XYZ file of C-alpha atoms in Angstrom:
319
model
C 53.326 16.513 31.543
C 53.034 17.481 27.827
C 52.147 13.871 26.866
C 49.686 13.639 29.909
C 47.725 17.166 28.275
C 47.961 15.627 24.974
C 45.937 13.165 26.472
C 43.769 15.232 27.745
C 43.554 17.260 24.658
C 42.601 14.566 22.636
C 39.109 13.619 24.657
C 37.254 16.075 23.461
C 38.626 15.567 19.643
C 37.417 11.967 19.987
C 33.892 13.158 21.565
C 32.919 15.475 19.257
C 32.457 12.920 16.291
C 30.142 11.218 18.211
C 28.346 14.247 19.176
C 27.692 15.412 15.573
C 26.826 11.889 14.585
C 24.188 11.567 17.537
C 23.305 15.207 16.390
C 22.990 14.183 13.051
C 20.899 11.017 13.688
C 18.424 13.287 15.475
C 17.846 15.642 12.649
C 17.679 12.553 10.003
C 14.996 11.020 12.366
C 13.430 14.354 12.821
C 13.059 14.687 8.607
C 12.421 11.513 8.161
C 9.332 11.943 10.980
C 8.062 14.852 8.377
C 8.532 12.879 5.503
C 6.510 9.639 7.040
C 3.911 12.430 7.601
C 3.742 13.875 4.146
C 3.734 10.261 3.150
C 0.739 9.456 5.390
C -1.191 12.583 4.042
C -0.584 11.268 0.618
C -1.234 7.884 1.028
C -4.577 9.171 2.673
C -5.499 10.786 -0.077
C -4.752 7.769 -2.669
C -7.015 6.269 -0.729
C -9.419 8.499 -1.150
C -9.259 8.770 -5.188
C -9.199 4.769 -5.257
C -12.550 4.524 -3.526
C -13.625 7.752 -5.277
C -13.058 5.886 -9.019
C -14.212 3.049 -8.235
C -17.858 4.882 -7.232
C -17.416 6.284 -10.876
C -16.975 3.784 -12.437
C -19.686 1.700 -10.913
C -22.006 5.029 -11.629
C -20.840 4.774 -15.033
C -21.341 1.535 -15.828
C -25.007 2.287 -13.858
C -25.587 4.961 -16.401
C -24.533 3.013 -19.541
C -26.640 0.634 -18.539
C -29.964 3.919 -18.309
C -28.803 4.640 -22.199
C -28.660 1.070 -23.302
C -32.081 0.124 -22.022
C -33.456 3.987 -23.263
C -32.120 2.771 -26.838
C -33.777 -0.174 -26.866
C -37.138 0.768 -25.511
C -36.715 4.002 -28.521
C -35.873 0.988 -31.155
C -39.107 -1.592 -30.167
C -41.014 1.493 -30.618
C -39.614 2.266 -34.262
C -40.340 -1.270 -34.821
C -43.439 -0.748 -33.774
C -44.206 1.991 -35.995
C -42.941 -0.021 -38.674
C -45.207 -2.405 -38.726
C -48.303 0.008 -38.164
C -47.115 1.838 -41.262
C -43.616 3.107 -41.481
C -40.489 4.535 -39.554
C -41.214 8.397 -38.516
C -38.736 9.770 -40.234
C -37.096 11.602 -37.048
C -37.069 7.946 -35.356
C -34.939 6.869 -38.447
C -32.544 9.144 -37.422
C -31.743 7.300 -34.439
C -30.009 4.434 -36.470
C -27.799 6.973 -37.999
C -23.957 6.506 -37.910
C -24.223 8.966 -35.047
C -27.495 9.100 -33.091
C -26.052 11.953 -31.044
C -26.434 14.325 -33.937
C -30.221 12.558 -33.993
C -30.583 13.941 -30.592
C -29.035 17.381 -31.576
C -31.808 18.103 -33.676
C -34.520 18.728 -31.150
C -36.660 20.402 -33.904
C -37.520 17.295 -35.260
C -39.292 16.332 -31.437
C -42.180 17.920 -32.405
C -43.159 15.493 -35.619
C -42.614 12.174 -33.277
C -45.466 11.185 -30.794
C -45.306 11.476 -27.276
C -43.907 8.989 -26.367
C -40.874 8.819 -28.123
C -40.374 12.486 -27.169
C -40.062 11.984 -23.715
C -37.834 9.109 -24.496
C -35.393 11.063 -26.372
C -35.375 13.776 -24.083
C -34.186 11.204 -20.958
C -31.710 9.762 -23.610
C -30.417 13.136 -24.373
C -30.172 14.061 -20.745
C -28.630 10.218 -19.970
C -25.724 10.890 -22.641
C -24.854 13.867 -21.112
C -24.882 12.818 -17.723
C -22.891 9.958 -19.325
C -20.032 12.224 -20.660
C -19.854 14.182 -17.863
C -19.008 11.501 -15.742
C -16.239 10.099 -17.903
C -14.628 13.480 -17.315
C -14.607 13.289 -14.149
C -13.666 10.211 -13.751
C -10.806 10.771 -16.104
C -9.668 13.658 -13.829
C -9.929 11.449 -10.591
C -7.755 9.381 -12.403
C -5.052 11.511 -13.199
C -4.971 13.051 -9.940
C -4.167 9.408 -8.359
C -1.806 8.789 -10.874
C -0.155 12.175 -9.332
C -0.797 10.893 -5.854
C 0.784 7.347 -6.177
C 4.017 9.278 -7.533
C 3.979 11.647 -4.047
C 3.479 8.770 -2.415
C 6.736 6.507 -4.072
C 8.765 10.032 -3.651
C 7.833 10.613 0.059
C 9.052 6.610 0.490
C 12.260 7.225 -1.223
C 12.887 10.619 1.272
C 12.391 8.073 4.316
C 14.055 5.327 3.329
C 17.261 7.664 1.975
C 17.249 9.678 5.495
C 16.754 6.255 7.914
C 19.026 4.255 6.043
C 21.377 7.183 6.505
C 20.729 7.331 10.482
C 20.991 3.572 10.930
C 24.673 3.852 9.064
C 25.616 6.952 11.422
C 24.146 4.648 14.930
C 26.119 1.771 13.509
C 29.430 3.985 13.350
C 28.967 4.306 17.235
C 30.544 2.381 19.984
C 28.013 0.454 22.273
C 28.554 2.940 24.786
C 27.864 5.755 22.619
C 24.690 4.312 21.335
C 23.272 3.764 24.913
C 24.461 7.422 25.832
C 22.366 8.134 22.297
C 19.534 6.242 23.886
C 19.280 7.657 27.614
C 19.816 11.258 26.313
C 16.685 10.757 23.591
C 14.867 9.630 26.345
C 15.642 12.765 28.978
C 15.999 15.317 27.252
C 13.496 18.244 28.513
C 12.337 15.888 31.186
C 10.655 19.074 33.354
C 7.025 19.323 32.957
C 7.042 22.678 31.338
C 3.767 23.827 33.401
C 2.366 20.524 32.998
C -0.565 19.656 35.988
C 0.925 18.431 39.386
C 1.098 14.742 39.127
C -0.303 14.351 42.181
C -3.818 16.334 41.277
C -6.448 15.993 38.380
C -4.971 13.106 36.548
C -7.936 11.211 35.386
C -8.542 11.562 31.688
C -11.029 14.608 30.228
C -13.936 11.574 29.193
C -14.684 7.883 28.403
C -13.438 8.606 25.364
C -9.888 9.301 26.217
C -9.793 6.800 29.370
C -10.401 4.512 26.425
C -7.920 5.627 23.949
C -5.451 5.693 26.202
C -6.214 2.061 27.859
C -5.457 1.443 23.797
C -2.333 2.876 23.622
C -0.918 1.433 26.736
C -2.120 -2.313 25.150
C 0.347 -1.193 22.408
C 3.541 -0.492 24.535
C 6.423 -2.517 23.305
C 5.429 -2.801 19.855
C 7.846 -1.461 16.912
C 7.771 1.883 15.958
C 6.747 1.395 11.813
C 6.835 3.974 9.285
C 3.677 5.056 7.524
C 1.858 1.610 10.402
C -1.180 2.335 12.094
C -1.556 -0.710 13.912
C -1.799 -3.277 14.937
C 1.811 -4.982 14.545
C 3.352 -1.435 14.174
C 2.838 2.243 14.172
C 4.395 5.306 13.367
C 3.171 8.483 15.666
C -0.124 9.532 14.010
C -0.802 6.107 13.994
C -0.769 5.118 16.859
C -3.213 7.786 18.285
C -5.439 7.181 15.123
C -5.333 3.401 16.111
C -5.858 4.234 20.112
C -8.679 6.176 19.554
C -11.042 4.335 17.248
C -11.042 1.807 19.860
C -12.619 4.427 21.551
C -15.108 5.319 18.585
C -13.743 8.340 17.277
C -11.851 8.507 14.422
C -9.079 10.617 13.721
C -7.300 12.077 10.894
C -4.731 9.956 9.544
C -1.713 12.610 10.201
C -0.192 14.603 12.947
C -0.965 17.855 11.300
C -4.892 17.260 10.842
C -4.869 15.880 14.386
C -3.806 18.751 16.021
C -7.130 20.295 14.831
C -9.507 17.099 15.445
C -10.526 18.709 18.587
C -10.191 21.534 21.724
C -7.716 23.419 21.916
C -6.838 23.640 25.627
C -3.852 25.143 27.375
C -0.418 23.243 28.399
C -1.291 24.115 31.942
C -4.452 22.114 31.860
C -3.453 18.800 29.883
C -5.187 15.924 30.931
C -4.545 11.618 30.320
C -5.713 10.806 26.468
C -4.909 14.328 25.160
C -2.484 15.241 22.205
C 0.395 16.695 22.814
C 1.767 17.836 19.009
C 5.349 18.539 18.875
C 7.526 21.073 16.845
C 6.225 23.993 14.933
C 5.281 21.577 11.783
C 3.455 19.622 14.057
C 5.687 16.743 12.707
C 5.079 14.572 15.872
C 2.664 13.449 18.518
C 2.025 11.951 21.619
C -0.959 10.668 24.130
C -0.216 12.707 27.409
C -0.486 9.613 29.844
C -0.663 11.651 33.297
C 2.427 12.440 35.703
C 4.331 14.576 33.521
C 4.422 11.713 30.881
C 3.425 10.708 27.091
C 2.735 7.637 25.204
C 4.397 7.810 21.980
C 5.740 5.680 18.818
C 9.429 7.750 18.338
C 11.559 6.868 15.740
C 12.671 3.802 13.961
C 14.343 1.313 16.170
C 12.643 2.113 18.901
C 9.302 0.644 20.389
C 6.131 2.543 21.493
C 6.822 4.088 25.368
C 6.484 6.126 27.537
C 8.794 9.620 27.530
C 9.257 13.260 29.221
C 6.395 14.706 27.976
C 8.961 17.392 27.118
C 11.339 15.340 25.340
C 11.184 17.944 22.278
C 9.167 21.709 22.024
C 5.318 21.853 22.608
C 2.924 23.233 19.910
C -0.207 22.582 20.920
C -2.391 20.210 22.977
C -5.293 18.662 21.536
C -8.306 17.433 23.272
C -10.186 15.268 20.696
């Protein structure tokens, strides 16, 4: 008897190891899910500066190009006087060591013809422009510089937390894993107020009948951090991908998409709307109809169908 409760006894001391590693894989996957998003929104942004300097540049080269050709037509016409006679003395100036300080004398404008007046005045206003847009295109660059390094810290976060999670799944027994696997998959399986499958199940437009034709093409595919299609996708991606097939574009995370769009209650979700998860709005989902979502979930896993309450509600979305 004693040996037969030690037996006993020692289930649940064998259990609970697995429990608090299946535990622990859920709230690595859960960080990591924010992290992927902060990476998304930086990465978005880096985008955003590249194309951003590259316009200044190409405006500055545009405008160096304005102050060239204003410097040559102001030379031909000191030539000019030259020949007739002499250099104007304030058109010397301009082949000082430092014309600028030429064109800080604007009292000398009035002893130069007309001409050459206007001239200076567009060359004055050119070199400004000029400078100005250096600046800014100095700042734009520094502020990438800052966003590539969120980026590369926001990769290292994911990588540390998955690699973590895929040692921790590893340390479990088959059965354990598939246990891991049917429980992820369950878990809050009631509809939570959800519409009657069996009533108004067709999607709210074209739009969203679309989007969510898109996002059923991409069932099966691997769920990819920071992927918005086609070979992969993370969560965010996946309904950015789903619905520019259907001509509107989203926001790149799952934070901005919760606000690309109506509001509408729980109650009256319809196929193609987003169902954003958590009170960070760290994940979401296409509601699909029949108390179900279309979702990318975690590394590992492919893009599927789930309870649409497989994890807390925070809003639903109707892009």
């Amino acid at each position: 008897m004693p040996a037969a409760a030690a037996a006993l006894g020692a289930v649940p001391a064998q259990a609970a190891p697995h429990a608090d590693a299946r535990a622990e894989v859920d709230r690595l996957y859960t960080e990591a899910e924010r992290a992927t998003e902060a990476y998304d929104k930086a990465e978005e942004r880096a985008d955003g500066l590249r194309r951003e300097v590259r316009y200044a540049q190409d405006r500055i080269a545009r405008r160096q190009q304005e102050v060239n050709s204003l410097r040559e037509e102001l030379g031909s016409l000191a030539g000019a006087q030259y020949r007739t006679g002499g250099i104007d003395p304030a058109v010397a100036l301009l082949f000082s060591a430092d014309p600028d300080d030429y064109l800080d004398k604007a009292a000398t404008l009035d002893r130069i013809g007309a001409e050459e007046s206007v001239r200076l005045r567009e060359l004055r206003s050119a070199l400004r422009e000029l400078d100005q847009e250096r600046a800014e295109a100095a700042g734009k660059l520094t502020e990438l510089d800052r966003s590539r390094r969120a980026v590369a810290a926001h990769k290292r976060t994911v990588e540390r937390k998955l690699a973590r999670a895929r040692q921790l799944l590893d340390s479990l027994s088959a059965a354990d894993r598939a246990a891991y696997e049917r429980s992820s998959r369950s878990a809050g399986s009631d509809r939570l107020g959800l519409p009657d499958p069996t009533g108004a199940t067709a999607a709210a437009d074209g739009r969203a009948a679309a989007a969510l034709a898109a996002a059923r093409s991409a069932l099966g595919r691997p769920y990819v951090w920071g992927a918005n299609g086609p070979a992969g996708f993370d969560c965010s991606g996946l309904m950015q991908w789903s619905y520019a097939h259907a001509g509107v574009h989203l926001p790149r995370t799952s934070q901005e998409q919760r606000l690309a769009g109506r509001r509408v209650p729980l109650s009256q979700a319809r196929p193609g709307d987003l169902i954003v998860y958590r009170s960070d709005a760290s994940h979401v989902a296409m509601y699909a109809g029949g108390g179900r979502v279309i979702h990318a979930p975690h590394p590992g896993a492919a893009v599927r169908y789930d309870p649409v309450g497989m994890m807390p509600i925070s809003s639903v979305t109707r892009p």
